PDB file of C-alpha atoms in Angstrom:
ATOM      1  CA  MET K   1       3.852  91.379 -39.739  1.00 53.00           C
ATOM      2  CA  SER K   2       1.444  93.200 -37.463  1.00 57.00           C
ATOM      3  CA  ASP K   3       2.580  94.282 -34.023  1.00 66.00           C
ATOM      4  CA  PRO K   4       1.062  91.870 -31.409  1.00 65.00           C
ATOM      5  CA  VAL K   5       1.224  94.578 -28.730  1.00 55.00           C
ATOM      6  CA  LYS K   6      -0.793  96.965 -30.884  1.00 58.00           C
ATOM      7  CA  ARG K   7      -3.242  94.177 -31.757  1.00 61.00           C
ATOM      8  CA  ARG K   8      -3.791  93.396 -28.066  1.00 63.00           C
ATOM      9  CA  TYR K   9      -4.276  97.109 -27.368  1.00 57.00           C
ATOM     10  CA  ASP K  10      -6.828  97.450 -30.169  1.00 69.00           C
ATOM     11  CA  THR K  11      -8.703  94.368 -28.971  1.00 80.00           C
ATOM     12  CA  SER K  12      -8.745  95.604 -25.393  1.00 86.00           C
ATOM     13  CA  ARG K  13      -9.982  99.008 -26.521  1.00 88.00           C
ATOM     14  CA  ARG K  14     -12.786  97.459 -28.571  1.00 88.00           C
ATOM     15  CA  GLN K  15     -13.807  95.253 -25.658  1.00 90.00           C
ATOM     16  CA  GLU K  16     -13.930  98.198 -23.284  1.00 92.00           C
ATOM     17  CA  GLN K  17     -15.974 100.198 -25.795  1.00 93.00           C
ATOM     18  CA  ALA K  18     -18.397  97.271 -26.125  1.00 92.00           C
ATOM     19  CA  ARG K  19     -18.748  97.086 -22.330  1.00 93.00           C
ATOM     20  CA  GLU K  20     -19.352 100.829 -22.131  1.00 95.00           C
ATOM     21  CA  ASN K  21     -21.965 100.637 -24.892  1.00 96.00           C
ATOM     22  CA  ARG K  22     -23.663  97.800 -23.066  1.00 96.00           C
ATOM     23  CA  ARG K  23     -23.771  99.785 -19.818  1.00 96.00           C
ATOM     24  CA  ARG K  24     -25.227 102.806 -21.605  1.00 97.00           C
ATOM     25  CA  ILE K  25     -27.851 100.686 -23.367  1.00 98.00           C
ATOM     26  CA  LEU K  26     -28.901  98.999 -20.128  1.00 97.00           C
ATOM     27  CA  THR K  27     -29.154 102.339 -18.318  1.00 97.00           C
ATOM     28  CA  ALA K  28     -31.219 103.838 -21.130  1.00 98.00           C
ATOM     29  CA  ALA K  29     -33.483 100.794 -21.398  1.00 98.00           C
ATOM     30  CA  SER K  30     -34.055 100.638 -17.653  1.00 97.00           C
ATOM     31  CA  GLY K  31     -35.233 104.238 -17.575  1.00 97.00           C
ATOM     32  CA  LEU K  32     -37.436 103.895 -20.647  1.00 98.00           C
ATOM     33  CA  PHE K  33     -39.031 100.622 -19.545  1.00 98.00           C
ATOM     34  CA  ARG K  34     -39.957 102.152 -16.196  1.00 96.00           C
ATOM     35  CA  GLU K  35     -41.212 105.379 -17.751  1.00 97.00           C
ATOM     36  CA  LYS K  36     -43.049 104.046 -20.812  1.00 97.00           C
ATOM     37  CA  GLY K  37     -43.565 100.358 -20.130  1.00 97.00           C
ATOM     38  CA  TYR K  38     -42.489  97.447 -22.296  1.00 97.00           C
ATOM     39  CA  ALA K  39     -44.833  98.040 -25.241  1.00 96.00           C
ATOM     40  CA  GLY K  40     -44.145 101.778 -25.225  1.00 97.00           C
ATOM     41  CA  THR K  41     -40.373 101.369 -25.462  1.00 98.00           C
ATOM     42  CA  ALA K  42     -38.825 100.978 -28.925  1.00 98.00           C
ATOM     43  CA  MET K  43     -35.282  99.804 -29.642  1.00 98.00           C
ATOM     44  CA  PRO K  44     -34.446 102.903 -31.757  1.00 98.00           C
ATOM     45  CA  GLU K  45     -35.458 105.059 -28.796  1.00 98.00           C
ATOM     46  CA  VAL K  46     -33.171 103.039 -26.518  1.00 98.00           C
ATOM     47  CA  ALA K  47     -30.350 103.602 -29.000  1.00 98.00           C
ATOM     48  CA  LYS K  48     -31.024 107.345 -29.129  1.00 98.00           C
ATOM     49  CA  VAL K  49     -31.027 107.749 -25.336  1.00 98.00           C
ATOM     50  CA  ALA K  50     -27.910 105.565 -25.016  1.00 98.00           C
ATOM     51  CA  GLY K  51     -26.139 107.558 -27.722  1.00 98.00           C
ATOM     52  CA  VAL K  52     -25.366 104.530 -29.898  1.00 98.00           C
ATOM     53  CA  ALA K  53     -26.509 103.233 -33.282  1.00 97.00           C
ATOM     54  CA  VAL K  54     -29.575 101.020 -33.252  1.00 98.00           C
ATOM     55  CA  GLN K  55     -27.442  98.290 -34.854  1.00 97.00           C
ATOM     56  CA  THR K  56     -25.267  98.399 -31.740  1.00 97.00           C
ATOM     57  CA  VAL K  57     -28.306  97.703 -29.565  1.00 98.00           C
ATOM     58  CA  TYR K  58     -29.333  94.740 -31.696  1.00 97.00           C
ATOM     59  CA  LYS K  59     -25.761  93.432 -31.751  1.00 95.00           C
ATOM     60  CA  ALA K  60     -25.698  93.395 -27.954  1.00 95.00           C
ATOM     61  CA  PHE K  61     -29.300  92.240 -27.463  1.00 96.00           C
ATOM     62  CA  ALA K  62     -31.195  90.172 -30.021  1.00 94.00           C
ATOM     63  CA  ASN K  63     -34.585  91.718 -29.274  1.00 97.00           C
ATOM     64  CA  LYS K  64     -36.473  93.861 -26.777  1.00 98.00           C
ATOM     65  CA  ALA K  65     -37.338  90.891 -24.559  1.00 97.00           C
ATOM     66  CA  THR K  66     -33.675  89.907 -24.287  1.00 97.00           C
ATOM     67  CA  LEU K  67     -32.881  93.490 -23.351  1.00 98.00           C
ATOM     68  CA  LEU K  68     -35.556  93.434 -20.651  1.00 98.00           C
ATOM     69  CA  LYS K  69     -34.061  90.240 -19.208  1.00 96.00           C
ATOM     70  CA  ALA K  70     -30.629  91.866 -19.133  1.00 96.00           C
ATOM     71  CA  VAL K  71     -32.075  94.900 -17.335  1.00 97.00           C
ATOM     72  CA  PHE K  72     -33.604  92.530 -14.792  1.00 97.00           C
ATOM     73  CA  ASP K  73     -30.340  90.633 -14.276  1.00 94.00           C
ATOM     74  CA  VAL K  74     -28.299  93.804 -13.769  1.00 95.00           C
ATOM     75  CA  THR K  75     -30.906  95.289 -11.454  1.00 95.00           C
ATOM     76  CA  LEU K  76     -30.994  92.102  -9.387  1.00 94.00           C
ATOM     77  CA  ALA K  77     -27.213  91.804  -9.153  1.00 91.00           C
ATOM     78  CA  GLY K  78     -26.555  95.514  -8.737  1.00 88.00           C
ATOM     79  CA  ASP K  79     -23.876  95.467 -11.444  1.00 85.00           C
ATOM     80  CA  ASP K  80     -23.039  94.008 -14.852  1.00 81.00           C
ATOM     81  CA  GLU K  81     -20.216  91.779 -13.650  1.00 81.00           C
ATOM     82  CA  ASP K  82     -20.147  88.208 -14.942  1.00 75.00           C
ATOM     83  CA  ILE K  83     -20.800  86.710 -11.501  1.00 82.00           C
ATOM     84  CA  PRO K  84     -23.949  84.615 -10.980  1.00 84.00           C
ATOM     85  CA  ILE K  85     -26.181  85.379  -8.022  1.00 87.00           C
ATOM     86  CA  ALA K  86     -25.220  82.035  -6.496  1.00 83.00           C
ATOM     87  CA  GLY K  87     -21.614  83.236  -6.406  1.00 87.00           C
ATOM     88  CA  ARG K  88     -22.326  86.524  -4.638  1.00 91.00           C
ATOM     89  CA  ASP K  89     -21.046  87.258  -1.132  1.00 93.00           C
ATOM     90  CA  PHE K  90     -24.502  87.582   0.429  1.00 93.00           C
ATOM     91  CA  ILE K  91     -25.382  84.045  -0.683  1.00 94.00           C
ATOM     92  CA  ALA K  92     -22.127  82.725   0.792  1.00 95.00           C
ATOM     93  CA  ALA K  93     -22.980  84.450   4.080  1.00 97.00           C
ATOM     94  CA  ILE K  94     -26.429  82.849   4.152  1.00 97.00           C
ATOM     95  CA  GLN K  95     -24.949  79.422   3.432  1.00 97.00           C
ATOM     96  CA  ALA K  96     -22.416  79.864   6.233  1.00 97.00           C
ATOM     97  CA  GLU K  97     -25.106  80.761   8.792  1.00 98.00           C
ATOM     98  CA  PRO K  98     -26.019  77.663  10.874  1.00 98.00           C
ATOM     99  CA  ASP K  99     -29.442  78.841  12.077  1.00 98.00           C
ATOM    100  CA  ALA K 100     -32.325  78.263   9.653  1.00 98.00           C
ATOM    101  CA  ALA K 101     -34.455  81.159  10.882  1.00 98.00           C
ATOM    102  CA  ARG K 102     -31.505  83.496  10.560  1.00 98.00           C
ATOM    103  CA  LYS K 103     -30.838  82.204   7.041  1.00 98.00           C
ATOM    104  CA  ILE K 104     -34.389  83.092   6.071  1.00 98.00           C
ATOM    105  CA  GLY K 105     -34.120  86.466   7.771  1.00 98.00           C
ATOM    106  CA  MET K 106     -30.888  87.308   5.961  1.00 98.00           C
ATOM    107  CA  TYR K 107     -32.364  86.368   2.619  1.00 98.00           C
ATOM    108  CA  LEU K 108     -35.553  88.357   3.188  1.00 98.00           C
ATOM    109  CA  GLU K 109     -33.561  91.407   4.278  1.00 97.00           C
ATOM    110  CA  HIS K 110     -31.794  91.254   0.934  1.00 96.00           C
ATOM    111  CA  LEU K 111     -35.012  90.655  -0.992  1.00 97.00           C
ATOM    112  CA  ALA K 112     -36.737  93.607   0.682  1.00 98.00           C
ATOM    113  CA  ALA K 113     -33.774  95.838  -0.139  1.00 97.00           C
ATOM    114  CA  VAL K 114     -33.727  95.025  -3.860  1.00 96.00           C
ATOM    115  CA  ALA K 115     -37.471  94.545  -4.422  1.00 98.00           C
ATOM    116  CA  PRO K 116     -38.323  98.224  -5.090  1.00 97.00           C
ATOM    117  CA  ALA K 117     -35.961  98.173  -8.079  1.00 96.00           C
ATOM    118  CA  VAL K 118     -36.294  94.544  -9.180  1.00 97.00           C
ATOM    119  CA  THR K 119     -40.000  93.822  -8.846  1.00 98.00           C
ATOM    120  CA  PRO K 120     -41.229  96.468 -11.327  1.00 97.00           C
ATOM    121  CA  VAL K 121     -39.034  94.861 -13.990  1.00 97.00           C
ATOM    122  CA  GLN K 122     -40.485  91.441 -13.204  1.00 97.00           C
ATOM    123  CA  LEU K 123     -43.998  92.846 -13.444  1.00 97.00           C
ATOM    124  CA  LEU K 124     -43.159  94.415 -16.814  1.00 96.00           C
ATOM    125  CA  ALA K 125     -42.144  90.993 -18.107  1.00 97.00           C
ATOM    126  CA  ARG K 126     -45.232  89.339 -16.635  1.00 98.00           C
ATOM    127  CA  ASP K 127     -47.584  91.858 -18.201  1.00 97.00           C
ATOM    128  CA  ALA K 128     -45.775  91.882 -21.553  1.00 97.00           C
ATOM    129  CA  ALA K 129     -45.928  88.083 -21.734  1.00 97.00           C
ATOM    130  CA  ALA K 130     -49.626  88.207 -22.627  1.00 95.00           C
ATOM    131  CA  ALA K 131     -48.938  89.929 -25.955  1.00 95.00           C
ATOM    132  CA  ASP K 132     -45.321  89.161 -26.852  1.00 97.00           C
ATOM    133  CA  PRO K 133     -44.105  85.539 -27.221  1.00 97.00           C
ATOM    134  CA  ALA K 134     -40.487  86.608 -26.674  1.00 97.00           C
ATOM    135  CA  ALA K 135     -41.455  88.383 -23.457  1.00 97.00           C
ATOM    136  CA  ALA K 136     -43.443  85.295 -22.433  1.00 98.00           C
ATOM    137  CA  GLU K 137     -40.285  83.204 -22.737  1.00 98.00           C
ATOM    138  CA  VAL K 138     -38.322  85.752 -20.703  1.00 97.00           C
ATOM    139  CA  TRP K 139     -41.000  85.700 -18.001  1.00 98.00           C
ATOM    140  CA  ALA K 140     -40.941  81.889 -17.987  1.00 98.00           C
ATOM    141  CA  GLN K 141     -37.146  81.996 -17.720  1.00 97.00           C
ATOM    142  CA  MET K 142     -37.356  84.338 -14.733  1.00 97.00           C
ATOM    143  CA  ARG K 143     -39.771  81.934 -13.033  1.00 97.00           C
ATOM    144  CA  ARG K 144     -37.547  78.949 -13.758  1.00 97.00           C
ATOM    145  CA  GLU K 145     -34.493  80.706 -12.390  1.00 96.00           C
ATOM    146  CA  THR K 146     -36.331  81.634  -9.209  1.00 96.00           C
ATOM    147  CA  LEU K 147     -37.558  78.064  -8.791  1.00 97.00           C
ATOM    148  CA  THR K 148     -34.014  76.755  -9.214  1.00 96.00           C
ATOM    149  CA  ALA K 149     -32.690  79.230  -6.655  1.00 96.00           C
ATOM    150  CA  MET K 150     -35.395  78.261  -4.168  1.00 98.00           C
ATOM    151  CA  THR K 151     -34.597  74.586  -4.751  1.00 98.00           C
ATOM    152  CA  TYR K 152     -31.041  75.224  -3.567  1.00 97.00           C
ATOM    153  CA  PHE K 153     -32.273  77.366  -0.677  1.00 98.00           C
ATOM    154  CA  ALA K 154     -34.663  74.612   0.425  1.00 98.00           C
ATOM    155  CA  ALA K 155     -31.821  72.091   0.423  1.00 98.00           C
ATOM    156  CA  ASP K 156     -29.722  74.485   2.510  1.00 98.00           C
ATOM    157  CA  LEU K 157     -32.536  74.843   5.055  1.00 98.00           C
ATOM    158  CA  LEU K 158     -33.142  71.093   5.217  1.00 98.00           C
ATOM    159  CA  ALA K 159     -29.443  70.533   5.921  1.00 98.00           C
ATOM    160  CA  THR K 160     -29.806  72.448   9.199  1.00 98.00           C
ATOM    161  CA  GLY K 161     -32.188  69.822  10.582  1.00 98.00           C
ATOM    162  CA  GLN K 162     -34.556  72.608  11.668  1.00 98.00           C
ATOM    163  CA  VAL K 163     -37.308  72.066   9.071  1.00 98.00           C
ATOM    164  CA  LYS K 164     -40.670  70.712  10.249  1.00 98.00           C
ATOM    165  CA  PRO K 165     -40.879  66.912  10.161  1.00 97.00           C
ATOM    166  CA  GLY K 166     -42.814  65.642   7.196  1.00 97.00           C
ATOM    167  CA  LEU K 167     -41.862  68.471   4.873  1.00 98.00           C
ATOM    168  CA  ALA K 168     -39.973  67.315   1.800  1.00 98.00           C
ATOM    169  CA  ALA K 169     -37.523  69.420  -0.157  1.00 98.00           C
ATOM    170  CA  ASP K 170     -40.170  70.129  -2.783  1.00 98.00           C
ATOM    171  CA  ASP K 171     -42.586  71.338  -0.118  1.00 98.00           C
ATOM    172  CA  VAL K 172     -40.075  73.815   1.290  1.00 98.00           C
ATOM    173  CA  ARG K 173     -39.074  74.932  -2.203  1.00 98.00           C
ATOM    174  CA  ASP K 174     -42.671  75.624  -3.166  1.00 98.00           C
ATOM    175  CA  VAL K 175     -43.316  77.707  -0.046  1.00 98.00           C
ATOM    176  CA  LEU K 176     -40.176  79.745  -0.692  1.00 98.00           C
ATOM    177  CA  TRP K 177     -41.030  80.173  -4.369  1.00 97.00           C
ATOM    178  CA  THR K 178     -44.577  81.300  -3.630  1.00 97.00           C
ATOM    179  CA  TYR K 179     -43.593  83.945  -1.077  1.00 97.00           C
ATOM    180  CA  HIS K 180     -40.698  85.057  -3.287  1.00 96.00           C
ATOM    181  CA  GLY K 181     -43.067  85.874  -6.167  1.00 96.00           C
ATOM    182  CA  PRO K 182     -43.380  89.516  -7.245  1.00 98.00           C
ATOM    183  CA  GLU K 183     -47.122  89.301  -6.663  1.00 97.00           C
ATOM    184  CA  GLN K 184     -46.556  89.601  -2.902  1.00 98.00           C
ATOM    185  CA  TYR K 185     -44.683  92.887  -3.324  1.00 98.00           C
ATOM    186  CA  GLU K 186     -47.266  94.105  -5.820  1.00 98.00           C
ATOM    187  CA  LEU K 187     -50.141  93.454  -3.409  1.00 98.00           C
ATOM    188  CA  LEU K 188     -48.543  94.648  -0.190  1.00 98.00           C
ATOM    189  CA  CYS K 189     -46.244  97.471  -1.278  1.00 98.00           C
ATOM    190  CA  LEU K 190     -47.551  98.781  -4.579  1.00 98.00           C
ATOM    191  CA  GLU K 191     -51.260  98.407  -3.810  1.00 98.00           C
ATOM    192  CA  ARG K 192     -51.422  98.651  -0.021  1.00 98.00           C
ATOM    193  CA  GLY K 193     -48.477 100.977   0.491  1.00 98.00           C
ATOM    194  CA  TRP K 194     -46.408  98.846   2.869  1.00 98.00           C
ATOM    195  CA  PRO K 195     -42.765  99.914   3.219  1.00 98.00           C
ATOM    196  CA  PRO K 196     -40.303  97.288   1.931  1.00 98.00           C
ATOM    197  CA  GLU K 197     -39.026  96.593   5.450  1.00 98.00           C
ATOM    198  CA  ARG K 198     -42.498  95.591   6.642  1.00 98.00           C
ATOM    199  CA  TYR K 199     -42.949  93.447   3.542  1.00 98.00           C
ATOM    200  CA  GLY K 200     -39.652  91.672   4.227  1.00 98.00           C
ATOM    201  CA  GLN K 201     -40.511  91.035   7.867  1.00 98.00           C
ATOM    202  CA  PHE K 202     -43.938  89.693   6.923  1.00 98.00           C
ATOM    203  CA  LEU K 203     -42.393  87.222   4.468  1.00 98.00           C
ATOM    204  CA  ARG K 204     -39.762  86.224   7.000  1.00 98.00           C
ATOM    205  CA  ASP K 205     -42.351  85.485   9.684  1.00 98.00           C
ATOM    206  CA  ALA K 206     -44.645  83.646   7.263  1.00 98.00           C
ATOM    207  CA  ILE K 207     -41.900  81.422   5.874  1.00 98.00           C
ATOM    208  CA  VAL K 208     -40.436  80.614   9.283  1.00 98.00           C
ATOM    209  CA  ALA K 209     -43.915  79.653  10.551  1.00 98.00           C
ATOM    210  CA  ALA K 210     -44.578  77.545   7.468  1.00 98.00           C
ATOM    211  CA  VAL K 211     -41.386  75.493   7.268  1.00 98.00           C
ATOM    212  CA  LEU K 212     -39.422  75.538  10.535  1.00 98.00           C
ATOM    213  CA  VAL K 213     -40.002  73.739  13.810  1.00 97.00           C
TER     214      VAL K 213
END
């Protein structure tokens, strides 16, 4: 009979190697996507930079669009841990804050901090969607996930009792979703040269004026 201790050790070692390969692939893909764009990045090139076989890349990620989505998720979260954004500490802190304006300010501080890294990946997916059906689905998934997150945020704001009378949950959600879009960062920061902090403050002021009493 095989030794169960050795079997557990071998399994653990394989799992750790798979995690390390995944980290290396994501790091390589992130750099290549930013340097060469979505269309200019090939999976064999990702494998070469990551130092793994191309079959390893395809085993971890079904296609290039799936890899782009994973790069986005890791960039947004700041790590590759299996913890959803809704379960992160900064979200818990926002939920615990009783003041609606402060909630919005806390969220926009976070958004402004991550936008320089996250938004270019979103824009890659948006631009690739025009030519690649798989990228189009990834872009649609990103939009759906943002809309879902803003739905929860709108409910959290409404629970404070500080939202303007007459605004329904869907109204608040749509305002949040619109200002959250990467197009705002693209226009203000990438095209007009605003620093992220100014961008975040602008969104904070605009959202507070739009939805709070």
